[in-house]
Amino acid sequence: MIDGYGDSTRAVKAVDSQAIPGQPVGPTPVPAAAYHLSPDEGTEQDTYGRGSNPSWRSLESALAVLEGATTALSFGSGMAAISAALRVVTAPGSVLVVPSDGYYQVRRFAAESLAPQGIVVREASAGEIYEAAEQADAVLAETPTNPGLDVVDLHRLAGICRRRGAPLVVDNTTATPLGQQPLSLGADLVVASATKALAGHSDVLAGYAAGSKPELMAALERERLLSGAILGAFEAWLVLRSIGSVGLRFTRQCQNALALATALRRHPAVRAVRYPGLPEDASYAVAAAQMRHFGGLVSVELADASAVHDLVRRSELLVAATSFGGLHTSVDRRARWGDPVGDGFARISAGIEDTDDLLADVLAALDRP
Ligand SMILES: *Cc1c(COP(=O)(O)O)cnc(C)c1O
């Protein structure tokens, strides 16, 4: 039983079925070829690796535990999971709401791949999404949003979607299942990039979908089989191996993010700070009600682009990187990717360094001429 334990214990227990004495370490064999066929045709479990394989099952059972889902499905990346989910919950003529302030490539996928198929795509920010959902046939929400860190009230949004019979899909990448469990707040499906804090070592791309509605999960599994957007066996093993330590990594990241947000909001070089765990943050009340941890991301607004570059250059611990959730504290100037933010807007991803070292380094880098 896994209920009643803390996050780190749950994460460790979720993967410990792997520790079979005498078994070799590493990815289990992938039956890519049909060498497991038996004379009782149709009774075999793994006939071909794109449909099912034991490496996925180990990872997916851990993901399902963490998300509080009956079923999880691994995908080759977060985008593979999200695009499969959006294809499954839409049909020509249906109105799909996607975040205007969320992960930018999701908007592009909707505009470039779904809209030409006759799906009506509407973009809405975290503040506008409730009204937009009133007219929707399917809704994708992202919370906290990447990069602005606005929070969507999932319980409220799920109520609107349920009245309309519109599936609610929630991107849980930034919060991770340790930060929030969207299914318990009324979402129909969770999608996420495991590339970020969940795998957490900046060395593997992976994604997943998790849910408890049998028809929806079966449709997604079919979509994965036919689109072929699958996770490799080695990558599945890397993510599974990482999940055991996500409790330790993520709680340290959250602690470092809160410390950075608290220190930076008082600094004269910082014009604005967003962190859902700051009591004065506009999203704090909703975040405190639905999140168990506030996440490892902090958004700051500096004077301009060169102020962001100077911060990274003068620091000994910060690295410039566009992914996030890894061991190192990293900084990304989001305007370079076309996000609707100012030139001096930086998304900071807190790493697992000692909090005092990180704070001292960042404050010194801001003050250094
Ligand atoms: C990174 C990210 C994705 C895409 O994930 P990939 O693994 O890079 O495909 C989707 N949503 C959010 C919020 C992300 O940060």
CSV table of C-alpha atoms and ligand atoms in Angstrom, one decimal:
chain,number,residue,atom,x,y,z
A,1,MET,CA,0.0,0.0,0.0
A,2,ILE,CA,1.3,3.4,-0.9
A,3,ASP,CA,-1.4,5.7,0.6
A,4,GLY,CA,-0.5,7.6,3.7
A,5,TYR,CA,3.2,8.0,2.9
A,6,GLY,CA,5.1,11.2,2.1
A,7,ASP,CA,6.2,12.1,-1.5
A,8,SER,CA,9.7,10.6,-1.3
A,9,THR,CA,8.4,7.3,0.2
A,10,ARG,CA,5.6,7.1,-2.4
A,11,ALA,CA,8.1,7.7,-5.3
A,12,VAL,CA,10.6,5.1,-4.0
A,13,LYS,CA,7.8,2.6,-3.4
A,14,ALA,CA,6.4,3.3,-6.9
A,15,VAL,CA,9.5,2.0,-8.5
A,16,ASP,CA,10.7,-0.7,-6.1
A,17,SER,CA,9.0,-3.6,-7.9
A,18,GLN,CA,12.2,-3.3,-10.0
A,19,ALA,CA,14.4,-4.5,-7.3
A,20,ILE,CA,14.2,-8.2,-8.0
A,21,PRO,CA,17.2,-10.0,-6.5
A,22,GLY,CA,19.3,-11.7,-9.1
A,23,GLN,CA,17.8,-9.8,-12.0
A,24,PRO,CA,20.2,-7.8,-14.2
A,25,VAL,CA,20.1,-4.0,-13.9
A,26,GLY,CA,18.8,-2.2,-16.9
A,27,PRO,CA,16.1,-2.0,-19.5
A,28,THR,CA,14.1,-5.2,-19.8
A,29,PRO,CA,14.2,-6.7,-23.3
A,30,VAL,CA,12.0,-5.2,-25.9
A,31,PRO,CA,10.2,-7.8,-28.0
A,32,ALA,CA,10.5,-5.7,-31.2
A,33,ALA,CA,10.3,-8.8,-33.2
A,34,ALA,CA,7.5,-11.4,-33.0
A,35,TYR,CA,9.6,-14.0,-31.3
A,36,HIS,CA,7.2,-14.4,-28.4
A,37,LEU,CA,4.3,-15.9,-30.4
A,38,SER,CA,2.7,-19.0,-29.1
A,39,PRO,CA,0.5,-21.6,-30.7
A,40,ASP,CA,-2.4,-20.1,-28.7
A,41,GLU,CA,-2.7,-17.2,-31.1
A,42,GLY,CA,-4.1,-14.0,-29.6
A,43,THR,CA,-3.2,-14.9,-25.9
A,44,GLU,CA,0.3,-13.4,-26.0
A,45,GLN,CA,1.0,-10.2,-24.1
A,46,ASP,CA,3.9,-8.6,-25.9
A,47,THR,CA,3.9,-9.4,-29.6
A,48,TYR,CA,5.4,-6.2,-30.9
A,49,GLY,CA,7.3,-3.5,-29.0
A,50,ARG,CA,5.3,-0.5,-30.4
A,51,GLY,CA,2.1,-1.9,-28.9
A,52,SER,CA,3.3,-2.9,-25.4
A,53,ASN,CA,6.5,-4.0,-23.7
A,54,PRO,CA,7.6,-4.7,-20.1
A,55,SER,CA,9.8,-1.6,-19.9
A,56,TRP,CA,6.8,0.6,-20.4
A,57,ARG,CA,4.7,-1.4,-17.9
A,58,SER,CA,7.2,-0.8,-15.1
A,59,LEU,CA,7.4,3.0,-15.8
A,60,GLU,CA,3.7,3.3,-16.4
A,61,SER,CA,2.7,1.7,-13.1
A,62,ALA,CA,4.9,4.1,-11.2
A,63,LEU,CA,3.5,7.1,-13.2
A,64,ALA,CA,-0.1,5.9,-12.5
A,65,VAL,CA,0.7,5.7,-8.8
A,66,LEU,CA,2.1,9.2,-8.6
A,67,GLU,CA,-0.8,10.8,-10.6
A,68,GLY,CA,-3.5,8.8,-8.8
A,69,ALA,CA,-4.6,7.3,-12.1
A,70,THR,CA,-5.7,3.8,-13.0
A,71,THR,CA,-3.7,4.0,-16.3
A,72,ALA,CA,-0.6,5.8,-17.5
A,73,LEU,CA,0.8,5.7,-21.0
A,74,SER,CA,4.4,6.6,-21.8
A,75,PHE,CA,5.2,8.6,-24.9
A,76,GLY,CA,8.4,9.6,-26.7
A,77,SER,CA,8.2,13.3,-25.4
A,78,GLY,CA,5.8,15.6,-23.7
A,79,MET,CA,4.7,16.9,-27.2
A,80,ALA,CA,4.0,13.4,-28.3
A,81,ALA,CA,1.7,12.9,-25.3
A,82,ILE,CA,0.0,16.3,-25.7
A,83,SER,CA,-0.5,16.0,-29.5
A,84,ALA,CA,-1.9,12.5,-29.1
A,85,ALA,CA,-4.3,13.7,-26.4
A,86,LEU,CA,-5.5,16.7,-28.4
A,87,ARG,CA,-6.1,14.5,-31.5
A,88,VAL,CA,-8.2,12.1,-29.4
A,89,VAL,CA,-10.4,14.7,-27.7
A,90,THR,CA,-11.2,16.6,-30.8
A,91,ALA,CA,-13.0,16.1,-34.1
A,92,PRO,CA,-13.6,18.3,-37.1
A,93,GLY,CA,-15.9,21.2,-36.1
A,94,SER,CA,-15.2,20.9,-32.4
A,95,VAL,CA,-14.0,23.9,-30.4
A,96,LEU,CA,-10.7,23.4,-28.6
A,97,VAL,CA,-9.3,25.8,-26.0
A,98,VAL,CA,-5.6,25.9,-25.6
A,99,PRO,CA,-3.5,28.1,-23.3
A,100,SER,CA,-2.3,31.4,-24.8
A,101,ASP,CA,0.2,31.7,-22.0
A,102,GLY,CA,1.4,28.1,-21.8
A,103,TYR,CA,4.1,26.0,-23.6
A,104,TYR,CA,4.5,27.7,-27.0
A,105,GLN,CA,4.8,24.6,-29.1
A,106,VAL,CA,1.4,23.4,-28.0
A,107,ARG,CA,-0.2,26.5,-29.5
A,108,ARG,CA,1.8,26.0,-32.7
A,109,PHE,CA,0.6,22.3,-32.9
A,110,ALA,CA,-3.0,23.4,-32.5
A,111,ALA,CA,-2.7,26.2,-35.1
A,112,GLU,CA,-0.6,24.3,-37.6
A,113,SER,CA,-2.0,20.7,-37.3
A,114,LEU,CA,-5.4,20.8,-35.8
A,115,ALA,CA,-6.9,24.0,-37.2
A,116,PRO,CA,-6.4,22.9,-40.8
A,117,GLN,CA,-8.4,19.7,-40.0
A,118,GLY,CA,-11.4,21.8,-39.2
A,119,ILE,CA,-11.0,22.1,-35.4
A,120,VAL,CA,-11.8,25.5,-34.1
A,121,VAL,CA,-8.8,26.5,-31.9
A,122,ARG,CA,-9.3,29.3,-29.3
A,123,GLU,CA,-6.4,30.6,-27.2
A,124,ALA,CA,-7.1,31.7,-23.6
A,125,SER,CA,-4.9,32.8,-20.8
A,126,ALA,CA,-5.1,31.4,-17.2
A,127,GLY,CA,-7.5,34.3,-16.4
A,128,GLU,CA,-9.7,33.9,-19.5
A,129,ILE,CA,-9.9,30.1,-19.6
A,130,TYR,CA,-13.1,29.8,-17.5
A,131,GLU,CA,-15.1,32.0,-19.9
A,132,ALA,CA,-13.6,30.3,-22.9
A,133,ALA,CA,-14.5,26.9,-21.5
A,134,GLU,CA,-18.1,27.9,-21.5
A,135,GLN,CA,-18.1,27.6,-25.3
A,136,ALA,CA,-15.7,24.7,-25.6
A,137,ASP,CA,-15.9,21.0,-26.6
A,138,ALA,CA,-12.5,20.2,-25.2
A,139,VAL,CA,-10.1,22.2,-23.0
A,140,LEU,CA,-6.4,22.0,-22.4
A,141,ALA,CA,-5.2,23.8,-19.3
A,142,GLU,CA,-1.6,24.3,-18.1
A,143,THR,CA,-1.0,25.2,-14.4
A,144,PRO,CA,1.3,26.8,-13.2
A,145,THR,CA,1.7,28.2,-16.7
A,146,ASN,CA,5.1,28.1,-18.4
A,147,PRO,CA,6.6,30.6,-18.3
A,148,GLY,CA,4.4,33.2,-16.5
A,149,LEU,CA,3.5,30.9,-13.5
A,150,ASP,CA,-0.1,31.9,-13.4
A,151,VAL,CA,-2.4,29.3,-11.7
A,152,VAL,CA,-5.6,28.0,-13.1
A,153,ASP,CA,-8.3,26.9,-10.5
A,154,LEU,CA,-8.7,23.4,-11.7
A,155,HIS,CA,-11.7,22.6,-9.5
A,156,ARG,CA,-13.6,25.5,-10.9
A,157,LEU,CA,-12.6,24.8,-14.5
A,158,ALA,CA,-13.5,21.1,-14.1
A,159,GLY,CA,-17.0,22.1,-13.0
A,160,ILE,CA,-17.5,24.1,-16.2
A,161,CYS,CA,-16.1,21.4,-18.4
A,162,ARG,CA,-18.2,18.7,-16.7
A,163,ARG,CA,-21.5,20.7,-17.3
A,164,ARG,CA,-20.6,20.9,-20.9
A,165,GLY,CA,-19.4,17.3,-21.3
A,166,ALA,CA,-16.1,18.8,-22.6
A,167,PRO,CA,-13.0,16.7,-21.7
A,168,LEU,CA,-10.5,18.6,-19.5
A,169,VAL,CA,-6.9,17.8,-20.2
A,170,VAL,CA,-4.3,19.3,-17.8
A,171,ASP,CA,-0.6,19.7,-18.6
A,172,ASN,CA,1.1,18.8,-15.3
A,173,THR,CA,4.7,19.4,-16.4
A,174,THR,CA,5.6,22.4,-14.2
A,175,ALA,CA,3.9,21.2,-11.0
A,176,THR,CA,4.8,17.4,-11.4
A,177,PRO,CA,2.4,14.9,-9.7
A,178,LEU,CA,4.2,15.7,-6.4
A,179,GLY,CA,3.0,19.3,-6.7
A,180,GLN,CA,-0.6,18.6,-7.7
A,181,GLN,CA,-2.8,15.8,-8.9
A,182,PRO,CA,-5.1,17.3,-11.5
A,183,LEU,CA,-7.2,14.1,-11.7
A,184,SER,CA,-8.2,14.4,-8.0
A,185,LEU,CA,-9.3,18.0,-8.8
A,186,GLY,CA,-11.6,16.9,-11.6
A,187,ALA,CA,-9.5,16.7,-14.8
A,188,ASP,CA,-10.2,13.8,-17.2
A,189,LEU,CA,-6.7,13.4,-18.4
A,190,VAL,CA,-3.2,14.5,-17.3
A,191,VAL,CA,-0.5,15.0,-19.9
A,192,ALA,CA,3.1,16.0,-19.1
A,193,SER,CA,6.7,16.2,-20.2
A,194,ALA,CA,8.7,13.9,-18.0
A,195,THR,CA,11.8,15.5,-19.5
A,196,LYS,CA,11.8,18.3,-16.9
A,197,ALA,CA,11.7,17.8,-13.1
A,198,LEU,CA,10.2,14.3,-13.1
A,199,ALA,CA,13.2,12.7,-14.9
A,200,GLY,CA,15.2,15.6,-13.6
A,201,HIS,CA,18.7,15.0,-14.9
A,202,SER,CA,18.5,16.9,-18.2
A,203,ASP,CA,19.5,13.7,-20.1
A,204,VAL,CA,16.3,12.2,-21.4
A,205,LEU,CA,13.2,13.3,-23.3
A,206,ALA,CA,9.9,11.6,-22.3
A,207,GLY,CA,6.3,12.2,-21.9
A,208,TYR,CA,3.2,10.6,-20.5
A,209,ALA,CA,-0.6,10.7,-20.2
A,210,ALA,CA,-2.5,9.5,-17.2
A,211,GLY,CA,-6.2,9.0,-16.4
A,212,SER,CA,-8.9,6.7,-15.2
A,213,LYS,CA,-11.5,6.8,-18.0
A,214,PRO,CA,-11.2,3.5,-19.8
A,215,GLU,CA,-12.5,4.7,-23.1
A,216,LEU,CA,-10.3,7.7,-23.2
A,217,MET,CA,-7.2,5.7,-22.2
A,218,ALA,CA,-8.0,3.0,-24.8
A,219,ALA,CA,-8.3,5.7,-27.5
A,220,LEU,CA,-5.0,7.2,-26.5
A,221,GLU,CA,-3.3,3.8,-26.5
A,222,ARG,CA,-4.6,3.2,-30.0
A,223,GLU,CA,-3.4,6.6,-31.1
A,224,ARG,CA,0.1,5.9,-29.7
A,225,LEU,CA,0.2,2.5,-31.5
A,226,LEU,CA,-0.8,4.0,-34.8
A,227,SER,CA,1.1,7.2,-34.7
A,228,GLY,CA,4.2,5.4,-33.4
A,229,ALA,CA,5.2,8.2,-31.0
A,230,ILE,CA,6.7,5.8,-28.5
A,231,LEU,CA,9.3,5.9,-25.8
A,232,GLY,CA,12.4,3.8,-26.2
A,233,ALA,CA,13.1,1.0,-23.7
A,234,PHE,CA,16.3,2.6,-22.5
A,235,GLU,CA,14.6,6.0,-22.0
A,236,ALA,CA,11.8,4.3,-20.1
A,237,TRP,CA,14.3,2.8,-17.7
A,238,LEU,CA,16.1,6.1,-17.3
A,239,VAL,CA,12.8,7.8,-16.3
A,240,LEU,CA,11.9,5.0,-13.9
A,241,ARG,CA,15.4,5.1,-12.4
A,242,SER,CA,14.9,8.8,-11.8
A,243,ILE,CA,11.5,8.6,-10.2
A,244,GLY,CA,12.9,7.0,-7.1
A,245,SER,CA,14.7,10.2,-6.2
A,246,VAL,CA,12.1,12.8,-7.4
A,247,GLY,CA,10.9,13.4,-3.9
A,248,LEU,CA,14.3,14.6,-2.7
A,249,ARG,CA,15.1,16.5,-5.8
A,250,PHE,CA,11.7,18.2,-6.1
A,251,THR,CA,11.4,19.3,-2.5
A,252,ARG,CA,14.8,20.8,-2.6
A,253,GLN,CA,14.0,22.6,-5.9
A,254,CYS,CA,10.8,24.0,-4.3
A,255,GLN,CA,12.7,25.1,-1.3
A,256,ASN,CA,15.3,26.8,-3.4
A,257,ALA,CA,12.7,28.5,-5.6
A,258,LEU,CA,10.9,29.9,-2.6
A,259,ALA,CA,14.1,31.2,-1.2
A,260,LEU,CA,15.0,32.8,-4.5
A,261,ALA,CA,11.6,34.4,-5.0
A,262,THR,CA,11.6,35.8,-1.4
A,263,ALA,CA,15.1,37.3,-1.8
A,264,LEU,CA,14.6,38.6,-5.4
A,265,ARG,CA,11.3,40.4,-4.8
A,266,ARG,CA,13.1,42.8,-2.5
A,267,HIS,CA,16.0,43.4,-4.8
A,268,PRO,CA,16.2,46.8,-6.6
A,269,ALA,CA,17.3,45.2,-9.9
A,270,VAL,CA,14.2,43.0,-10.0
A,271,ARG,CA,11.1,44.7,-11.3
A,272,ALA,CA,8.7,41.8,-10.7
A,273,VAL,CA,8.7,38.3,-9.4
A,274,ARG,CA,6.1,35.5,-9.9
A,275,TYR,CA,6.1,32.4,-7.7
A,276,PRO,CA,2.8,30.8,-6.7
A,277,GLY,CA,4.2,30.0,-3.2
A,278,LEU,CA,4.8,33.7,-2.3
A,279,PRO,CA,1.9,34.7,-0.1
A,280,GLU,CA,1.6,38.1,-1.9
A,281,ASP,CA,1.5,36.4,-5.3
A,282,ALA,CA,-1.7,36.9,-7.3
A,283,SER,CA,-2.1,33.1,-7.6
A,284,TYR,CA,-1.2,32.2,-4.0
A,285,ALA,CA,-4.8,31.6,-2.8
A,286,VAL,CA,-5.7,29.2,-5.6
A,287,ALA,CA,-2.2,27.6,-5.6
A,288,ALA,CA,-2.3,27.0,-1.8
A,289,ALA,CA,-5.7,25.3,-2.2
A,290,GLN,CA,-4.8,22.9,-5.0
A,291,MET,CA,-1.0,22.4,-4.8
A,292,ARG,CA,1.0,20.4,-2.3
A,293,HIS,CA,4.3,22.0,-3.4
A,294,PHE,CA,4.6,25.2,-5.4
A,295,GLY,CA,7.2,24.0,-7.9
A,296,GLY,CA,10.8,24.8,-8.8
A,297,LEU,CA,10.2,27.6,-11.3
A,298,VAL,CA,10.4,31.3,-10.5
A,299,SER,CA,9.8,34.1,-13.0
A,300,VAL,CA,11.6,37.4,-12.7
A,301,GLU,CA,11.5,40.6,-14.8
A,302,LEU,CA,14.9,42.4,-15.1
A,303,ALA,CA,15.5,45.7,-16.9
A,304,ASP,CA,16.3,44.2,-20.3
A,305,ALA,CA,17.9,41.3,-22.2
A,306,SER,CA,21.5,42.3,-21.2
A,307,ALA,CA,20.6,42.3,-17.5
A,308,VAL,CA,19.6,38.6,-17.9
A,309,HIS,CA,22.8,37.8,-19.8
A,310,ASP,CA,24.9,39.6,-17.1
A,311,LEU,CA,23.2,37.7,-14.3
A,312,VAL,CA,24.2,34.4,-15.8
A,313,ARG,CA,27.7,35.6,-16.8
A,314,ARG,CA,28.5,36.9,-13.3
A,315,SER,CA,27.1,33.9,-11.5
A,316,GLU,CA,29.1,30.8,-10.6
A,317,LEU,CA,26.1,28.5,-10.3
A,318,LEU,CA,23.6,29.6,-12.9
A,319,VAL,CA,23.6,28.1,-16.3
A,320,ALA,CA,21.6,29.4,-19.4
A,321,ALA,CA,19.3,26.5,-20.6
A,322,THR,CA,15.9,26.3,-22.1
A,323,SER,CA,14.9,23.0,-20.5
A,324,PHE,CA,14.2,23.1,-16.8
A,325,GLY,CA,13.8,20.8,-13.7
A,326,GLY,CA,17.4,19.5,-13.7
A,327,LEU,CA,20.0,19.4,-11.0
A,328,HIS,CA,21.5,22.7,-11.9
A,329,THR,CA,19.7,26.1,-11.4
A,330,SER,CA,19.1,27.4,-14.9
A,331,VAL,CA,17.9,30.6,-16.5
A,332,ASP,CA,16.0,31.1,-19.8
A,333,ARG,CA,15.2,34.4,-21.4
A,334,ARG,CA,11.8,33.5,-22.8
A,335,ALA,CA,11.4,36.4,-25.3
A,336,ARG,CA,14.1,34.8,-27.5
A,337,TRP,CA,11.6,31.9,-28.1
A,338,GLY,CA,8.7,34.3,-28.9
A,339,ASP,CA,6.8,34.0,-25.6
A,340,PRO,CA,4.6,37.0,-25.0
A,341,VAL,CA,6.8,38.5,-22.3
A,342,GLY,CA,9.2,41.4,-21.9
A,343,ASP,CA,12.9,41.3,-23.1
A,344,GLY,CA,14.1,41.2,-19.5
A,345,PHE,CA,11.8,38.3,-18.5
A,346,ALA,CA,13.7,35.3,-17.2
A,347,ARG,CA,12.3,31.9,-16.1
A,348,ILE,CA,14.6,30.5,-13.4
A,349,SER,CA,14.5,26.8,-12.7
A,350,ALA,CA,15.8,26.1,-9.2
A,351,GLY,CA,18.2,23.2,-9.0
A,352,ILE,CA,19.2,21.1,-6.0
A,353,GLU,CA,22.2,23.1,-4.8
A,354,ASP,CA,22.5,24.1,-1.1
A,355,THR,CA,20.0,26.9,-0.6
A,356,ASP,CA,22.5,29.2,1.1
A,357,ASP,CA,25.1,28.8,-1.7
A,358,LEU,CA,22.5,29.5,-4.4
A,359,LEU,CA,21.1,32.6,-2.7
A,360,ALA,CA,24.5,34.0,-2.0
A,361,ASP,CA,25.6,33.4,-5.6
A,362,VAL,CA,22.5,34.9,-7.2
A,363,LEU,CA,22.5,38.0,-5.0
A,364,ALA,CA,26.2,38.5,-5.6
A,365,ALA,CA,25.7,38.2,-9.4
A,366,LEU,CA,23.0,40.8,-9.3
A,367,ASP,CA,25.1,43.2,-7.3
A,368,ARG,CA,28.4,42.6,-9.1
A,369,PRO,CA,29.3,45.4,-11.5
B,1,LIG,C1,8.7,21.1,-22.1
B,1,LIG,C2,7.2,21.2,-22.0
B,1,LIG,C3,6.4,20.5,-22.9
B,1,LIG,C4,7.0,19.6,-24.0
B,1,LIG,O1,7.7,18.5,-23.5
B,1,LIG,P1,8.8,17.8,-24.4
B,1,LIG,O2,9.2,16.6,-23.5
B,1,LIG,O3,9.9,18.8,-24.6
B,1,LIG,O4,8.2,17.3,-25.7
B,1,LIG,C5,5.0,20.5,-22.7
B,1,LIG,N1,4.5,21.3,-21.8
B,1,LIG,C6,5.2,22.0,-20.9
B,1,LIG,C7,4.5,22.9,-19.9
B,1,LIG,C8,6.6,22.0,-21.0
B,1,LIG,O5,7.3,22.7,-20.2
